[in-house]
Each structure stands twice: as C-alpha cells, then as structure tokens.
PDB file of C-alpha atoms in Angstrom:
ATOM      1  CA  GLY A  30       0.000   0.000   0.000  1.00 45.00           C
ATOM      2  CA  ASP A  31       0.934   3.663  -0.097  1.00 46.00           C
ATOM      3  CA  VAL A  32       3.279   4.894   2.618  1.00 46.00           C
ATOM      4  CA  GLY A  33       3.005   8.503   3.731  1.00 49.00           C
ATOM      5  CA  ASP A  34       4.195  10.836   6.459  1.00 51.00           C
ATOM      6  CA  ALA A  35       1.334  11.518   8.856  1.00 49.00           C
ATOM      7  CA  SER A  36       2.974  14.728  10.038  1.00 48.00           C
ATOM      8  CA  GLU A  37       3.033  16.044   6.477  1.00 48.00           C
ATOM      9  CA  ALA A  38      -0.549  14.979   5.815  1.00 52.00           C
ATOM     10  CA  ALA A  39      -1.686  16.639   9.028  1.00 53.00           C
ATOM     11  CA  ASP A  40      -0.342  19.960   7.742  1.00 56.00           C
ATOM     12  CA  ASP A  41      -2.477  20.002   4.616  1.00 53.00           C
ATOM     13  CA  ALA A  42      -4.445  23.005   5.902  1.00 50.00           C
ATOM     14  CA  GLU A  43      -1.635  25.136   4.504  1.00 53.00           C
ATOM     15  CA  ALA A  44      -2.913  26.276   1.115  1.00 51.00           C
ATOM     16  CA  PRO A  45      -1.539  24.186  -1.768  1.00 55.00           C
ATOM     17  CA  ALA A  46       0.529  26.254  -4.181  1.00 57.00           C
ATOM     18  CA  PRO A  47      -1.825  25.750  -7.173  1.00 55.00           C
ATOM     19  CA  MET A  48      -4.667  27.346  -5.219  1.00 56.00           C
ATOM     20  CA  GLU A  49      -2.647  30.536  -4.788  1.00 60.00           C
ATOM     21  CA  ARG A  50      -2.386  31.213  -8.496  1.00 61.00           C
ATOM     22  CA  PRO A  51      -4.864  33.721  -9.996  1.00 62.00           C
ATOM     23  CA  ARG A  52      -7.376  31.387 -11.603  1.00 73.00           C
ATOM     24  CA  ALA A  53     -10.943  30.202 -11.018  1.00 78.00           C
ATOM     25  CA  TRP A  54     -11.643  26.910  -9.270  1.00 78.00           C
ATOM     26  CA  VAL A  55     -15.073  25.325  -8.966  1.00 84.00           C
ATOM     27  CA  PHE A  56     -15.632  22.291  -6.734  1.00 81.00           C
ATOM     28  CA  VAL A  57     -18.969  20.488  -7.050  1.00 81.00           C
ATOM     29  CA  SER A  58     -20.151  17.577  -4.931  1.00 72.00           C
ATOM     30  CA  ALA A  59     -23.097  16.378  -2.873  1.00 68.00           C
ATOM     31  CA  THR A  60     -20.814  15.759   0.107  1.00 68.00           C
ATOM     32  CA  LEU A  61     -18.255  18.548   0.466  1.00 68.00           C
ATOM     33  CA  GLY A  62     -19.183  19.072   4.100  1.00 62.00           C
ATOM     34  CA  ASP A  63     -21.928  19.139   6.696  1.00 64.00           C
ATOM     35  CA  ASP A  64     -21.944  22.797   7.766  1.00 71.00           C
ATOM     36  CA  ALA A  65     -22.767  26.111   6.089  1.00 69.00           C
ATOM     37  CA  ARG A  66     -19.124  26.782   5.168  1.00 69.00           C
ATOM     38  CA  LEU A  67     -18.405  23.199   4.029  1.00 74.00           C
ATOM     39  CA  SER A  68     -15.458  23.292   6.437  1.00 73.00           C
ATOM     40  CA  TRP A  69     -14.741  19.576   6.059  1.00 65.00           C
ATOM     41  CA  PHE A  70     -13.501  20.366   2.535  1.00 77.00           C
ATOM     42  CA  THR A  71     -12.550  24.047   2.563  1.00 73.00           C
ATOM     43  CA  GLU A  72     -10.291  24.074   5.643  1.00 73.00           C
ATOM     44  CA  PRO A  73      -7.882  21.291   4.573  1.00 73.00           C
ATOM     45  CA  CYS A  74      -7.708  22.838   1.091  1.00 74.00           C
ATOM     46  CA  GLY A  75      -6.879  26.308   2.391  1.00 74.00           C
ATOM     47  CA  LEU A  76     -10.153  27.655   0.980  1.00 76.00           C
ATOM     48  CA  ALA A  77     -11.706  29.128   4.121  1.00 75.00           C
ATOM     49  CA  ASP A  78     -12.566  32.343   2.222  1.00 78.00           C
ATOM     50  CA  ALA A  79     -14.084  30.619  -0.813  1.00 79.00           C
ATOM     51  CA  GLU A  80     -17.610  31.486  -1.890  1.00 82.00           C
ATOM     52  CA  VAL A  81     -20.071  28.705  -1.084  1.00 80.00           C
ATOM     53  CA  LEU A  82     -23.318  27.936  -2.896  1.00 80.00           C
ATOM     54  CA  ARG A  83     -25.528  25.205  -1.458  1.00 75.00           C
ATOM     55  CA  VAL A  84     -28.278  23.998  -3.782  1.00 76.00           C
ATOM     56  CA  GLY A  85     -31.234  22.100  -2.373  1.00 74.00           C
ATOM     57  CA  SER A  86     -32.008  18.531  -3.396  1.00 78.00           C
ATOM     58  CA  PRO A  87     -34.730  17.851  -5.998  1.00 80.00           C
ATOM     59  CA  PHE A  88     -35.893  14.894  -3.883  1.00 85.00           C
ATOM     60  CA  ASP A  89     -38.851  15.018  -1.505  1.00 90.00           C
ATOM     61  CA  PHE A  90     -37.141  13.065   1.260  1.00 93.00           C
ATOM     62  CA  ALA A  91     -39.995  13.393   3.744  1.00 94.00           C
ATOM     63  CA  ARG A  92     -42.233  11.555   1.277  1.00 96.00           C
ATOM     64  CA  GLN A  93     -39.711   9.240  -0.351  1.00 96.00           C
ATOM     65  CA  ALA A  94     -37.702   7.970   2.610  1.00 97.00           C
ATOM     66  CA  ALA A  95     -37.783   7.220   6.324  1.00 98.00           C
ATOM     67  CA  LEU A  96     -35.048   6.914   8.951  1.00 98.00           C
ATOM     68  CA  TYR A  97     -35.167   4.257  11.654  1.00 99.00           C
ATOM     69  CA  VAL A  98     -32.760   4.064  14.587  1.00 98.00           C
ATOM     70  CA  PRO A  99     -33.886   0.923  16.448  1.00 98.00           C
ATOM     71  CA  PRO A 100     -34.330   1.803  20.140  1.00 96.00           C
ATOM     72  CA  GLY A 101     -32.695  -0.436  22.705  1.00 94.00           C
ATOM     73  CA  PHE A 102     -30.214  -1.784  20.158  1.00 98.00           C
ATOM     74  CA  PRO A 103     -26.956  -3.316  21.511  1.00 98.00           C
ATOM     75  CA  TRP A 104     -24.161  -0.794  22.034  1.00 97.00           C
ATOM     76  CA  PRO A 105     -21.674  -0.750  19.111  1.00 96.00           C
ATOM     77  CA  ALA A 106     -18.917  -2.340  21.226  1.00 95.00           C
ATOM     78  CA  ASP A 107     -21.227  -5.124  22.432  1.00 97.00           C
ATOM     79  CA  PRO A 108     -20.325  -8.568  20.976  1.00 96.00           C
ATOM     80  CA  GLY A 109     -24.009  -9.002  20.175  1.00 97.00           C
ATOM     81  CA  HIS A 110     -24.155  -5.900  17.985  1.00 98.00           C
ATOM     82  CA  SER A 111     -23.238  -7.433  14.613  1.00 98.00           C
ATOM     83  CA  PRO A 112     -25.540 -10.462  15.094  1.00 98.00           C
ATOM     84  CA  ALA A 113     -28.360  -8.041  15.952  1.00 98.00           C
ATOM     85  CA  VAL A 114     -27.640  -6.062  12.765  1.00 99.00           C
ATOM     86  CA  ALA A 115     -27.839  -9.304  10.793  1.00 98.00           C
ATOM     87  CA  ARG A 116     -31.200 -10.195  12.356  1.00 98.00           C
ATOM     88  CA  LEU A 117     -32.669  -6.795  11.528  1.00 98.00           C
ATOM     89  CA  ALA A 118     -31.235  -6.843   7.995  1.00 98.00           C
ATOM     90  CA  ALA A 119     -32.642 -10.350   7.457  1.00 98.00           C
ATOM     91  CA  GLN A 120     -36.060  -9.211   8.670  1.00 97.00           C
ATOM     92  CA  THR A 121     -35.915  -6.299   6.242  1.00 97.00           C
ATOM     93  CA  ALA A 122     -34.759  -8.435   3.313  1.00 97.00           C
ATOM     94  CA  GLU A 123     -37.397 -11.097   3.944  1.00 96.00           C
ATOM     95  CA  ARG A 124     -40.149  -8.493   3.792  1.00 95.00           C
ATOM     96  CA  LEU A 125     -38.773  -6.704   0.737  1.00 95.00           C
ATOM     97  CA  GLY A 126     -37.564  -9.762  -1.174  1.00 93.00           C
ATOM     98  CA  GLY A 127     -33.925  -8.756  -0.880  1.00 95.00           C
ATOM     99  CA  ARG A 128     -33.381  -5.199  -2.179  1.00 96.00           C
ATOM    100  CA  THR A 129     -31.238  -4.403   0.870  1.00 97.00           C
ATOM    101  CA  LEU A 130     -27.745  -2.893   1.093  1.00 98.00           C
ATOM    102  CA  VAL A 131     -25.890  -3.419   4.379  1.00 99.00           C
ATOM    103  CA  LEU A 132     -22.964  -1.046   4.946  1.00 98.00           C
ATOM    104  CA  THR A 133     -20.432  -1.903   7.640  1.00 98.00           C
ATOM    105  CA  THR A 134     -17.651   0.143   9.196  1.00 97.00           C
ATOM    106  CA  THR A 135     -15.170  -2.729   9.637  1.00 96.00           C
ATOM    107  CA  LEU A 136     -14.171  -5.851   7.735  1.00 95.00           C
ATOM    108  CA  ARG A 137     -14.753  -7.927  10.856  1.00 96.00           C
ATOM    109  CA  ALA A 138     -18.382  -6.797  11.011  1.00 98.00           C
ATOM    110  CA  LEU A 139     -18.639  -7.434   7.268  1.00 98.00           C
ATOM    111  CA  ARG A 140     -17.708 -11.085   7.759  1.00 97.00           C
ATOM    112  CA  VAL A 141     -19.890 -11.653  10.824  1.00 98.00           C
ATOM    113  CA  ILE A 142     -22.964 -10.012   9.290  1.00 98.00           C
ATOM    114  CA  GLY A 143     -22.409 -11.585   5.872  1.00 98.00           C
ATOM    115  CA  ASP A 144     -22.123 -15.090   7.316  1.00 98.00           C
ATOM    116  CA  ALA A 145     -25.158 -14.632   9.560  1.00 98.00           C
ATOM    117  CA  LEU A 146     -27.285 -13.309   6.688  1.00 98.00           C
ATOM    118  CA  ALA A 147     -26.277 -16.175   4.401  1.00 96.00           C
ATOM    119  CA  GLU A 148     -27.397 -18.615   7.091  1.00 96.00           C
ATOM    120  CA  ARG A 149     -30.659 -16.818   7.903  1.00 96.00           C
ATOM    121  CA  LEU A 150     -31.723 -16.283   4.287  1.00 95.00           C
ATOM    122  CA  ALA A 151     -30.627 -19.669   2.928  1.00 92.00           C
ATOM    123  CA  GLY A 152     -34.184 -20.944   2.566  1.00 88.00           C
ATOM    124  CA  HIS A 153     -35.773 -17.733   1.322  1.00 90.00           C
ATOM    125  CA  GLY A 154     -34.495 -17.614  -2.255  1.00 88.00           C
ATOM    126  CA  ILE A 155     -32.579 -14.401  -1.539  1.00 93.00           C
ATOM    127  CA  THR A 156     -28.983 -14.162  -2.719  1.00 93.00           C
ATOM    128  CA  VAL A 157     -26.481 -12.741  -0.228  1.00 96.00           C
ATOM    129  CA  LEU A 158     -23.580 -10.934  -1.893  1.00 96.00           C
ATOM    130  CA  VAL A 159     -20.554  -9.992   0.219  1.00 97.00           C
ATOM    131  CA  GLU A 160     -17.740  -7.589  -0.618  1.00 97.00           C
ATOM    132  CA  GLY A 161     -14.667  -9.545  -1.606  1.00 94.00           C
ATOM    133  CA  GLY A 162     -16.646 -12.252  -3.378  1.00 92.00           C
ATOM    134  CA  ALA A 163     -16.217 -10.486  -6.733  1.00 94.00           C
ATOM    135  CA  LEU A 164     -15.193  -7.145  -8.191  1.00 95.00           C
ATOM    136  CA  LYS A 165     -17.210  -4.151  -6.998  1.00 94.00           C
ATOM    137  CA  ARG A 166     -18.868  -3.552 -10.367  1.00 94.00           C
ATOM    138  CA  VAL A 167     -19.769  -7.251 -10.652  1.00 95.00           C
ATOM    139  CA  LEU A 168     -21.383  -7.302  -7.209  1.00 95.00           C
ATOM    140  CA  ILE A 169     -23.396  -4.168  -7.980  1.00 95.00           C
ATOM    141  CA  GLU A 170     -24.562  -5.623 -11.291  1.00 94.00           C
ATOM    142  CA  ARG A 171     -25.613  -8.879  -9.640  1.00 93.00           C
ATOM    143  CA  PHE A 172     -27.443  -6.892  -6.986  1.00 94.00           C
ATOM    144  CA  ARG A 173     -29.347  -4.928  -9.649  1.00 90.00           C
ATOM    145  CA  GLU A 174     -30.142  -8.019 -11.700  1.00 87.00           C
ATOM    146  CA  GLY A 175     -31.526  -9.917  -8.730  1.00 73.00           C
ATOM    147  CA  ALA A 176     -34.608  -7.707  -8.614  1.00 63.00           C
ATOM    148  CA  THR A 177     -35.110  -7.386 -12.371  1.00 59.00           C
ATOM    149  CA  ALA A 178     -34.639 -10.944 -13.627  1.00 51.00           C
ATOM    150  CA  GLY A 179     -37.784 -12.328 -12.049  1.00 53.00           C
ATOM    151  CA  GLY A 180     -35.974 -13.263  -8.855  1.00 59.00           C
ATOM    152  CA  ARG A 181     -36.548 -12.121  -5.303  1.00 72.00           C
ATOM    153  CA  GLY A 182     -33.727  -9.642  -5.290  1.00 86.00           C
ATOM    154  CA  ALA A 183     -30.522  -9.742  -3.279  1.00 94.00           C
ATOM    155  CA  VAL A 184     -28.761  -8.471  -0.188  1.00 97.00           C
ATOM    156  CA  LEU A 185     -25.373  -6.833  -0.610  1.00 97.00           C
ATOM    157  CA  VAL A 186     -23.100  -6.587   2.440  1.00 98.00           C
ATOM    158  CA  ALA A 187     -20.203  -4.213   1.923  1.00 98.00           C
ATOM    159  CA  SER A 188     -17.788  -1.806   3.540  1.00 95.00           C
ATOM    160  CA  SER A 189     -15.215   0.843   2.586  1.00 86.00           C
ATOM    161  CA  SER A 190     -15.698   2.020  -1.009  1.00 88.00           C
ATOM    162  CA  PHE A 191     -19.336   0.917  -1.228  1.00 96.00           C
ATOM    163  CA  TRP A 192     -20.334   3.832   1.021  1.00 95.00           C
ATOM    164  CA  GLU A 193     -19.986   6.034  -2.076  1.00 92.00           C
ATOM    165  CA  GLY A 194     -20.159   5.655  -5.840  1.00 87.00           C
ATOM    166  CA  VAL A 195     -22.933   3.035  -5.788  1.00 92.00           C
ATOM    167  CA  ASP A 196     -25.924   3.975  -7.959  1.00 93.00           C
ATOM    168  CA  VAL A 197     -28.856   1.540  -7.862  1.00 93.00           C
ATOM    169  CA  PRO A 198     -32.021   3.484  -8.729  1.00 92.00           C
ATOM    170  CA  GLY A 199     -35.530   2.067  -8.704  1.00 90.00           C
ATOM    171  CA  ASP A 200     -36.930  -0.875  -6.757  1.00 89.00           C
ATOM    172  CA  ALA A 201     -33.719  -2.942  -6.821  1.00 91.00           C
ATOM    173  CA  LEU A 202     -32.596  -1.081  -3.681  1.00 95.00           C
ATOM    174  CA  GLN A 203     -35.210  -0.148  -1.106  1.00 96.00           C
ATOM    175  CA  ALA A 204     -33.367  -0.378   2.201  1.00 98.00           C
ATOM    176  CA  VAL A 205     -29.936   0.708   3.390  1.00 98.00           C
ATOM    177  CA  VAL A 206     -28.815  -0.697   6.742  1.00 99.00           C
ATOM    178  CA  ILE A 207     -25.768   0.951   8.373  1.00 99.00           C
ATOM    179  CA  ASP A 208     -24.216  -0.978  11.241  1.00 98.00           C
ATOM    180  CA  LYS A 209     -22.398   1.814  13.110  1.00 98.00           C
ATOM    181  CA  LEU A 210     -21.632   5.506  12.867  1.00 98.00           C
ATOM    182  CA  PRO A 211     -18.612   5.764  10.537  1.00 97.00           C
ATOM    183  CA  PHE A 212     -16.084   7.487  12.779  1.00 96.00           C
ATOM    184  CA  PRO A 213     -12.476   7.397  11.542  1.00 94.00           C
ATOM    185  CA  PRO A 214     -10.415   4.648  13.243  1.00 90.00           C
ATOM    186  CA  PRO A 215      -8.808   6.156  16.374  1.00 82.00           C
ATOM    187  CA  GLY A 216      -5.623   4.097  16.029  1.00 85.00           C
ATOM    188  CA  ASP A 217      -4.868   5.346  12.514  1.00 89.00           C
ATOM    189  CA  PRO A 218      -1.615   7.415  12.532  1.00 91.00           C
ATOM    190  CA  LEU A 219      -3.085  10.029  10.193  1.00 90.00           C
ATOM    191  CA  VAL A 220      -6.184  10.412  12.369  1.00 90.00           C
ATOM    192  CA  GLU A 221      -4.021  10.730  15.477  1.00 91.00           C
ATOM    193  CA  ALA A 222      -1.767  13.324  13.825  1.00 92.00           C
ATOM    194  CA  ARG A 223      -4.673  15.492  12.699  1.00 90.00           C
ATOM    195  CA  CYS A 224      -6.372  15.294  16.091  1.00 91.00           C
ATOM    196  CA  GLN A 225      -3.115  16.181  17.859  1.00 92.00           C
ATOM    197  CA  ARG A 226      -2.638  19.188  15.618  1.00 92.00           C
ATOM    198  CA  LEU A 227      -6.151  20.457  16.338  1.00 91.00           C
ATOM    199  CA  GLU A 228      -5.669  19.977  20.064  1.00 92.00           C
ATOM    200  CA  ALA A 229      -2.368  21.882  19.899  1.00 94.00           C
ATOM    201  CA  GLU A 230      -4.399  24.759  18.433  1.00 93.00           C
ATOM    202  CA  GLY A 231      -6.827  24.602  21.346  1.00 94.00           C
ATOM    203  CA  ARG A 232      -9.509  22.766  19.388  1.00 93.00           C
ATOM    204  CA  SER A 233     -11.087  19.345  19.881  1.00 91.00           C
ATOM    205  CA  GLY A 234      -9.802  16.445  17.824  1.00 91.00           C
ATOM    206  CA  PHE A 235     -13.094  14.618  18.289  1.00 93.00           C
ATOM    207  CA  ALA A 236     -15.515  17.507  17.693  1.00 93.00           C
ATOM    208  CA  ASP A 237     -13.513  19.230  14.953  1.00 92.00           C
ATOM    209  CA  TYR A 238     -12.196  16.197  13.082  1.00 92.00           C
ATOM    210  CA  SER A 239     -13.838  12.886  13.984  1.00 94.00           C
ATOM    211  CA  VAL A 240     -17.435  14.136  14.079  1.00 95.00           C
ATOM    212  CA  PRO A 241     -17.238  16.021  10.733  1.00 93.00           C
ATOM    213  CA  GLU A 242     -15.585  12.972   9.133  1.00 94.00           C
ATOM    214  CA  ALA A 243     -18.373  10.746  10.440  1.00 95.00           C
ATOM    215  CA  ALA A 244     -21.039  13.217   9.302  1.00 94.00           C
ATOM    216  CA  VAL A 245     -19.782  13.273   5.726  1.00 93.00           C
ATOM    217  CA  ALA A 246     -19.333   9.491   5.586  1.00 95.00           C
ATOM    218  CA  LEU A 247     -22.818   8.947   7.032  1.00 96.00           C
ATOM    219  CA  LYS A 248     -24.267  11.322   4.455  1.00 94.00           C
ATOM    220  CA  GLN A 249     -22.468   9.421   1.692  1.00 94.00           C
ATOM    221  CA  GLY A 250     -23.770   6.074   2.915  1.00 96.00           C
ATOM    222  CA  ALA A 251     -27.321   7.365   3.241  1.00 96.00           C
ATOM    223  CA  GLY A 252     -27.034   8.752  -0.278  1.00 94.00           C
ATOM    224  CA  ARG A 253     -27.108   5.219  -1.708  1.00 95.00           C
ATOM    225  CA  LEU A 254     -30.845   5.011  -0.966  1.00 96.00           C
ATOM    226  CA  ILE A 255     -32.668   7.705  -2.961  1.00 95.00           C
ATOM    227  CA  ARG A 256     -31.218   8.140  -6.440  1.00 93.00           C
ATOM    228  CA  ARG A 257     -34.246   9.345  -8.444  1.00 94.00           C
ATOM    229  CA  GLU A 258     -37.397  11.406  -7.825  1.00 95.00           C
ATOM    230  CA  THR A 259     -39.470   8.212  -7.960  1.00 94.00           C
ATOM    231  CA  ASP A 260     -37.380   6.143  -5.526  1.00 95.00           C
ATOM    232  CA  THR A 261     -38.658   5.198  -2.081  1.00 96.00           C
ATOM    233  CA  GLY A 262     -36.948   3.413   0.773  1.00 97.00           C
ATOM    234  CA  LEU A 263     -35.813   3.014   4.363  1.00 98.00           C
ATOM    235  CA  LEU A 264     -32.547   4.024   6.005  1.00 99.00           C
ATOM    236  CA  VAL A 265     -31.743   2.007   9.133  1.00 99.00           C
ATOM    237  CA  VAL A 266     -28.864   3.120  11.368  1.00 99.00           C
ATOM    238  CA  CYS A 267     -28.154   0.463  14.006  1.00 98.00           C
ATOM    239  CA  ASP A 268     -26.344   2.815  16.372  1.00 98.00           C
ATOM    240  CA  THR A 269     -28.256   4.454  19.217  1.00 98.00           C
ATOM    241  CA  ARG A 270     -25.484   7.041  19.633  1.00 98.00           C
ATOM    242  CA  LEU A 271     -27.154   8.836  16.731  1.00 98.00           C
ATOM    243  CA  THR A 272     -30.121   9.701  18.943  1.00 96.00           C
ATOM    244  CA  GLY A 273     -28.627   9.319  22.422  1.00 96.00           C
ATOM    245  CA  MET A 274     -25.392  11.336  22.317  1.00 97.00           C
ATOM    246  CA  SER A 275     -25.017  15.104  22.078  1.00 96.00           C
ATOM    247  CA  TYR A 276     -22.977  14.915  18.863  1.00 96.00           C
ATOM    248  CA  GLY A 277     -25.779  12.874  17.317  1.00 96.00           C
ATOM    249  CA  ARG A 278     -27.642  16.094  16.550  1.00 95.00           C
ATOM    250  CA  ARG A 279     -24.899  17.170  14.158  1.00 94.00           C
ATOM    251  CA  LEU A 280     -24.865  13.771  12.487  1.00 96.00           C
ATOM    252  CA  LEU A 281     -28.653  13.789  12.133  1.00 96.00           C
ATOM    253  CA  ALA A 282     -28.466  17.269  10.615  1.00 94.00           C
ATOM    254  CA  ALA A 283     -26.082  15.930   7.954  1.00 92.00           C
ATOM    255  CA  LEU A 284     -28.682  13.413   6.785  1.00 95.00           C
ATOM    256  CA  PRO A 285     -31.419  14.242   4.261  1.00 94.00           C
ATOM    257  CA  PRO A 286     -34.665  15.412   5.933  1.00 95.00           C
ATOM    258  CA  MET A 287     -36.342  12.008   5.988  1.00 97.00           C
ATOM    259  CA  ARG A 288     -39.340  11.301   8.176  1.00 97.00           C
ATOM    260  CA  ARG A 289     -38.456   9.520  11.425  1.00 97.00           C
ATOM    261  CA  LEU A 290     -39.785   6.146  12.561  1.00 98.00           C
ATOM    262  CA  ALA A 291     -40.052   6.105  16.347  1.00 96.00           C
ATOM    263  CA  ASP A 292     -40.412   2.414  17.136  1.00 97.00           C
ATOM    264  CA  ALA A 293     -40.562  -1.148  15.822  1.00 97.00           C
ATOM    265  CA  ALA A 294     -44.272  -0.863  15.030  1.00 98.00           C
ATOM    266  CA  ALA A 295     -43.672   2.155  12.790  1.00 98.00           C
ATOM    267  CA  PHE A 296     -40.794   0.328  11.108  1.00 98.00           C
ATOM    268  CA  GLU A 297     -42.968  -2.734  10.475  1.00 97.00           C
ATOM    269  CA  ALA A 298     -45.682  -0.536   8.980  1.00 97.00           C
ATOM    270  CA  ALA A 299     -43.158   1.161   6.691  1.00 97.00           C
ATOM    271  CA  LEU A 300     -41.822  -2.234   5.574  1.00 96.00           C
ATOM    272  CA  THR A 301     -45.364  -3.384   4.817  1.00 96.00           C
ATOM    273  CA  ARG A 302     -46.022  -0.319   2.663  1.00 94.00           C
ATOM    274  CA  LEU A 303     -42.751  -0.742   0.790  1.00 93.00           C
ATOM    275  CA  ALA A 304     -43.369  -4.451   0.212  1.00 90.00           C
ATOM    276  CA  GLY A 305     -46.820  -3.605  -1.157  1.00 84.00           C
ATOM    277  CA  ASP A 306     -45.348  -1.013  -3.502  1.00 70.00           C
ATOM    278  CA  VAL A 307     -42.831  -3.569  -4.803  1.00 61.00           C
ATOM    279  CA  ALA A 308     -45.583  -6.139  -5.413  1.00 55.00           C
ATOM    280  CA  SER A 309     -47.759  -3.596  -7.235  1.00 55.00           C
ATOM    281  CA  GLU A 310     -44.866  -2.502  -9.440  1.00 57.00           C
ATOM    282  CA  ALA A 311     -44.090  -6.143 -10.307  1.00 50.00           C
ATOM    283  CA  GLU A 312     -47.708  -6.747 -11.337  1.00 48.00           C
ATOM    284  CA  ILE A 313     -47.657  -3.707 -13.610  1.00 45.00           C
ATOM    285  CA  HIS A 314     -44.616  -5.043 -15.480  1.00 46.00           C
ATOM    286  CA  GLU A 315     -45.879  -8.610 -15.855  1.00 50.00           C
TER     287      GLU A 315
END
C-alpha cells in the first residue's frame, strides 16, 4: 500500500501552491461538508474564504424515505451488535424480497454479518452478496439483476468504497442498513496526527475532526438510498449514539430530511407499505 508521512498529511491546511495562483476553481459535490461553510472540505484545502453555494435537493425526502434508529439496540462495542444487525437486515430483506444494502464500518463486522445473513436467508431464495466475493462492479450488477430478472432480489453486504459511488435506482434497492456511525479509526496514525494538531491549536480532535468525518461518511452512505425522484426506501442506522449522544444532533443534521420512525411498530408498517409497492410494481410489469 501507499506509505506517507502523517505529520506532512496533518499539515495540509496550509494552502496548496496551485490554489494561490490567480485562476478560477469550482468544486462540485453532494458531500463537500456538513456545515454552512463546508469546512470539512474548505479548511484542509486552504479555501476558508471561498464562496459557497448550497443547492437544495430535488428529492422530496420526507415523502420518499424514512429513517429508523432501532431503540434499545446493543451498544456498538457489544459482541451481540453485529448479530443483531444481521437479524434486523434479514427481517428487512425477507419483507422486501432482498433489495437491501448493508454497509459496515469494519471488515470484521462485514464477515460476521455476511455469514449470519447467508445462514438466515438460505431458505428464502434471496442471494447474499458480500464484498470480496467479486469485483465491486460485478457485485453491484448482480445486486441490480436480482430484482429485475424475475428473482426475489438480493442483499449486498459491503464496507469501505461501497459507502460512495454506488448507484442503484428504482426498486432494486429499497433499504440501506448501516451498522455503526462511521467514525475514523482512532488508532490510525493520520487520524491521530490530525487530532493532535487540532488539540495543539486549542480545538477538539473529536468535535472538529472525527465528528465532521463521520457526518460526511454517514451522508455518503445514506445517499445510496434515494437516487431518483421516484425512488422510495428506508434508512436504518443500528447505532443508538445517533439519537442518544449530544454529537448525534450534528450527524442527524447531515442526513437528508427524511421522516423519522419512532419504534418497531412504525418500522414494520413502513416495511409493509414498501413491500406492497414492490408487489404492485411487479404486477404492472408482468
């Protein structure tokens, strides 16, 4: 892999030389940051004084999507957390006939959840695809085809790069399940160097680096769900820190303005509606 100097990387807030030249630069993305100044992007690039234009989404998230944070879920560090994620993802996939993307924050969770889902869904005619079993583009294509080739659809369990750059519009993807809040790994030398630099400046490494990183990553993961104006679906975040910790408010604010599902009964009702929509759409195309 690439080898770099964490101390050099931590100093990237000093404006790169190309940015200092008299020319126009335009940066466009759906995830350049989670605050009004897009600080997650502008500060490291030395663009704190750049003009910022934020354009609203064309999607009606309150109508098209719902967010569910299962209350009473095992704490992320609990050994029972990943098995509980697998149970909830299996419940979702059974009701929707697959059509579920499970995003994990670690490769260990990927393996545990992938194995558990394969076992739970073995008799349901639902294919379980796991990152590492094929190339990324092949897995995504198989996931799409599962819901369009007359089958019951599929479940895709993935980590790392699948949090972004995955475009599965329509009914092939109707639920995104995220296992934990995607904070950067605390033992990573680059993360430690950047946090230490912020703390040397009198700032908080957690609040000013880790939380913004998690907010942007969470927004990217959630962005896999609604890809077109006609899409509908459920976002499930299996981490009660999102609603129970003070920093959760900032992470919630980074998400699209979906309607909130308060309890298991509301989640079940939303699954029932989605499953009915899928069945109706299938009948139309028969």
